[in-house]
Coordinates of C-alpha atoms in Angstrom, one line a residue:
Chain A
D1 CA 77.0 -27.1 -1.3
V2 CA 77.4 -23.5 -2.4
K3 CA 74.7 -22.4 -4.8
V4 CA 75.3 -19.4 -7.1
T5 CA 72.2 -18.7 -9.2
Q6 CA 72.1 -16.5 -12.2
S7 CA 68.6 -15.3 -13.2
S8 CA 68.8 -16.2 -16.9
R9 CA 70.7 -18.8 -18.9
Y10 CA 70.1 -17.1 -22.2
L11 CA 69.1 -13.5 -22.8
V12 CA 68.5 -11.5 -26.0
K13 CA 68.4 -7.7 -25.9
R14 CA 68.5 -4.8 -28.4
T15 CA 71.2 -2.2 -28.8
G16 CA 70.7 0.8 -26.4
E17 CA 68.6 -1.1 -23.9
K18 CA 69.4 -1.1 -20.2
V19 CA 70.1 -4.7 -19.2
F20 CA 70.1 -6.2 -15.7
L21 CA 71.9 -9.5 -14.9
E22 CA 71.1 -10.8 -11.5
C23 CA 73.1 -13.2 -9.3
V24 CA 72.2 -14.7 -5.9
Q25 CA 74.4 -16.8 -3.6
D26 CA 73.1 -18.8 -0.6
M27 CA 76.3 -19.2 1.4
D28 CA 76.7 -15.8 3.1
H29 CA 79.8 -15.1 1.1
E30 CA 81.3 -11.6 1.5
N31 CA 82.9 -11.4 -2.0
M32 CA 81.0 -11.5 -5.3
F33 CA 82.4 -11.1 -8.8
W34 CA 81.2 -10.5 -12.3
Y35 CA 83.2 -11.8 -15.3
R36 CA 82.8 -12.0 -19.0
Q37 CA 84.1 -14.9 -21.0
D38 CA 85.0 -14.6 -24.7
P39 CA 86.7 -17.2 -26.9
G40 CA 90.5 -16.8 -26.8
L41 CA 90.3 -14.2 -24.1
G42 CA 89.5 -16.4 -21.1
L43 CA 87.7 -14.8 -18.1
R44 CA 88.0 -11.1 -17.6
L45 CA 86.9 -9.4 -14.4
I46 CA 84.3 -6.6 -14.8
Y47 CA 83.6 -5.7 -11.2
F48 CA 83.7 -7.2 -7.7
S49 CA 82.2 -6.5 -4.4
Y50 CA 83.7 -7.3 -0.9
D51 CA 80.7 -6.1 1.1
V52 CA 77.2 -4.7 0.8
K53 CA 77.3 -1.4 -1.1
M54 CA 81.0 -1.8 -1.7
K55 CA 82.4 -2.3 -5.2
E56 CA 85.7 -2.1 -7.0
K57 CA 86.4 -2.0 -10.7
G58 CA 88.0 -5.0 -12.4
D59 CA 89.9 -5.1 -15.6
I60 CA 87.1 -4.1 -18.0
P61 CA 84.5 -2.0 -16.2
E62 CA 83.7 0.4 -19.1
G63 CA 80.0 0.2 -20.1
Y64 CA 79.0 -1.6 -17.0
S65 CA 77.9 -0.8 -13.5
V66 CA 77.0 -3.0 -10.5
S67 CA 74.7 -2.9 -7.5
R68 CA 74.9 -4.8 -4.2
E69 CA 72.1 -3.7 -1.9
K70 CA 72.0 -7.1 0.0
K71 CA 74.8 -9.5 0.8
E72 CA 73.4 -12.3 -1.2
R73 CA 72.6 -10.4 -4.4
F74 CA 75.0 -8.8 -6.9
S75 CA 73.6 -7.2 -10.1
L76 CA 75.4 -6.3 -13.2
I77 CA 74.0 -3.5 -15.3
L78 CA 74.6 -2.7 -18.9
E79 CA 73.7 1.0 -19.0
S80 CA 73.2 1.1 -22.8
A81 CA 73.8 -2.3 -24.4
S82 CA 76.0 -2.5 -27.4
T83 CA 76.8 -5.4 -29.8
N84 CA 80.3 -5.7 -28.4
Q85 CA 78.8 -6.7 -25.1
T86 CA 77.5 -9.9 -26.5
S87 CA 79.2 -12.5 -24.4
M88 CA 79.0 -15.1 -21.7
Y89 CA 78.6 -13.5 -18.2
L90 CA 79.7 -15.4 -15.1
C91 CA 79.0 -14.6 -11.5
A92 CA 81.1 -15.9 -8.7
S93 CA 81.2 -15.7 -4.9
S94 CA 83.8 -16.5 -2.2
L95 CA 84.4 -16.2 1.5
N96 CA 86.6 -13.3 2.5
R97 CA 89.3 -15.7 3.9
V98 CA 92.8 -16.6 2.7
G99 CA 92.9 -19.4 0.2
Q100 CA 89.2 -19.7 -0.4
P101 CA 88.1 -20.5 -3.9
Q102 CA 85.5 -18.8 -6.0
H103 CA 82.2 -20.6 -6.7
F104 CA 80.5 -19.9 -10.0
G105 CA 77.0 -19.8 -11.4
D106 CA 76.1 -21.5 -14.7
G107 CA 76.4 -18.3 -16.6
T108 CA 74.2 -16.0 -18.8
R109 CA 74.7 -16.1 -22.5
L110 CA 73.8 -12.6 -23.5
S111 CA 73.2 -11.6 -27.1
I112 CA 72.8 -7.9 -28.1
L113 CA 71.1 -7.4 -31.5
Chain B
A1 CA 101.3 -8.4 -11.1
Q2 CA 100.4 -12.1 -11.0
S3 CA 100.1 -13.9 -14.3
V4 CA 99.2 -17.4 -15.3
T5 CA 100.2 -19.2 -18.5
Q6 CA 98.5 -22.3 -19.7
L7 CA 100.7 -23.9 -22.4
G8 CA 98.5 -25.3 -25.2
S9 CA 95.1 -23.9 -25.9
H10 CA 94.0 -27.3 -27.1
V11 CA 95.1 -30.7 -26.0
S12 CA 93.8 -33.9 -27.6
V13 CA 94.2 -37.4 -26.0
S14 CA 92.9 -40.8 -26.6
E15 CA 90.5 -42.4 -24.1
G16 CA 92.6 -44.2 -21.5
A17 CA 95.7 -42.1 -22.1
L18 CA 97.4 -39.8 -19.6
V19 CA 96.1 -36.3 -19.4
L20 CA 98.6 -33.5 -18.7
L21 CA 97.5 -29.9 -18.7
R22 CA 100.3 -27.3 -18.0
C23 CA 100.1 -24.2 -15.9
N24 CA 102.9 -21.8 -14.9
Y25 CA 102.6 -18.8 -12.7
S26 CA 104.7 -15.8 -12.1
S27 CA 105.2 -14.8 -8.5
S28 CA 108.1 -14.2 -6.2
V29 CA 106.1 -15.8 -3.4
P30 CA 104.2 -19.0 -3.8
P31 CA 100.5 -18.1 -4.3
Y32 CA 97.3 -19.9 -3.9
L33 CA 96.5 -22.0 -7.0
F34 CA 93.4 -23.5 -8.4
W35 CA 92.2 -25.6 -11.3
Y36 CA 88.7 -25.2 -12.6
V37 CA 86.8 -27.2 -15.2
Q38 CA 84.0 -25.9 -17.5
Y39 CA 81.7 -28.2 -19.4
P40 CA 79.8 -26.7 -22.4
N41 CA 77.3 -24.0 -21.5
Q42 CA 78.0 -24.3 -17.8
G43 CA 79.9 -22.3 -15.2
L44 CA 83.3 -23.1 -13.7
Q45 CA 83.6 -26.0 -11.2
L46 CA 86.4 -26.2 -8.8
L47 CA 88.6 -29.3 -9.4
L48 CA 91.3 -28.7 -6.8
K49 CA 93.3 -26.1 -4.9
Y50 CA 96.8 -25.6 -3.5
T51 CA 97.0 -23.5 -0.3
S52 CA 100.6 -24.2 0.9
A53 CA 100.0 -27.6 2.5
A54 CA 100.9 -30.8 0.6
T55 CA 102.5 -30.1 -2.8
L56 CA 100.6 -33.0 -4.4
V57 CA 96.9 -32.1 -4.4
K58 CA 94.1 -34.5 -5.2
G59 CA 90.9 -33.3 -6.7
I60 CA 87.6 -34.5 -8.0
N61 CA 87.1 -36.9 -10.9
G62 CA 90.5 -38.5 -10.5
F63 CA 92.6 -35.4 -11.2
E64 CA 95.6 -34.2 -9.3
A65 CA 98.1 -31.5 -9.5
E66 CA 101.6 -31.0 -8.2
F67 CA 103.0 -27.7 -7.0
K68 CA 106.7 -27.3 -8.0
K69 CA 108.1 -24.1 -6.6
S70 CA 111.4 -24.4 -8.5
E71 CA 109.6 -24.6 -11.8
T72 CA 106.7 -22.2 -10.8
S73 CA 104.4 -24.8 -12.1
F74 CA 101.1 -26.4 -11.1
H75 CA 100.4 -28.9 -13.8
L76 CA 97.1 -30.9 -13.8
T77 CA 97.2 -34.7 -14.5
K78 CA 94.9 -37.7 -14.7
P79 CA 96.3 -41.2 -15.3
S80 CA 93.6 -42.3 -17.7
A81 CA 91.3 -40.0 -19.7
H82 CA 87.6 -40.7 -19.9
M83 CA 85.2 -39.3 -22.6
S84 CA 83.5 -37.3 -19.9
D85 CA 86.7 -35.4 -19.2
A86 CA 86.2 -33.4 -22.4
A87 CA 85.9 -29.8 -21.3
E88 CA 87.8 -26.6 -20.9
Y89 CA 90.2 -26.3 -18.0
F90 CA 91.4 -23.1 -16.3
C91 CA 94.3 -22.5 -14.0
A92 CA 93.9 -19.6 -11.6
V93 CA 96.2 -17.9 -9.1
R94 CA 95.5 -15.7 -6.1
P95 CA 98.5 -13.9 -4.6
F96 CA 99.6 -15.0 -1.2
G97 CA 98.8 -12.4 1.4
G98 CA 96.7 -10.4 -1.1
S99 CA 93.9 -8.3 0.3
N100 CA 91.3 -8.3 -2.4
Y101 CA 90.8 -12.0 -3.1
K102 CA 90.7 -11.6 -6.8
L103 CA 91.8 -14.5 -9.0
T104 CA 93.9 -14.2 -12.1
F105 CA 92.8 -16.9 -14.7
G106 CA 94.8 -18.5 -17.5
K107 CA 93.2 -18.4 -20.9
G108 CA 92.1 -22.0 -20.7
T109 CA 93.0 -25.3 -22.3
L110 CA 90.3 -27.2 -24.2
L111 CA 90.7 -31.0 -23.7
T112 CA 89.4 -33.3 -26.4
V113 CA 89.2 -37.0 -25.7
N114 CA 89.1 -39.3 -28.7
P115 CA 87.5 -42.8 -28.5

């Protein structure tokens, strides 16, 4: 089974802090994704990566950056956390082949105070 | 651009009743389609996927979905609801032939199962 592991289930940080969310997958997937999930808005793509050191902006990249130094690890960085970044963050990975689904981690519920 | 519409943000059924969750997509070419389920405080779990083979797709937990090109629909059904089916369900689409492997998700349908 595919395993996508997010480093924290719950995280509380303060406004202005630099926040790192980590995600690791164990299936040698080429693609990795970061989403945020908010009530009534569904899932919105923040960034995705299709290879090591490669990244593309999603629909809502403002206030975020990402890092992918190794194939199995994809980090989401909040450069200066703000209260409107309080949300559920979901990481996913997939093979770079037609028709392949994305596999999700359990999510990190982040609160910015 | 691809879009996905899930009709009904909240569906409530009785235990043992039919479950029908609706999903319509916009695309001139049949895309790849997926249904995911999310239990409280968990990530999304793949229920089933359509990749241009059989139009009736069977998934886990007794769910199935039928691809209807003429209606641009991919509705999710289960003959008999169980209490454990209470969760949020997401329909997602990936364009056929797309090069970036991104998925577009619907806004989700929350399923409540009443005893």
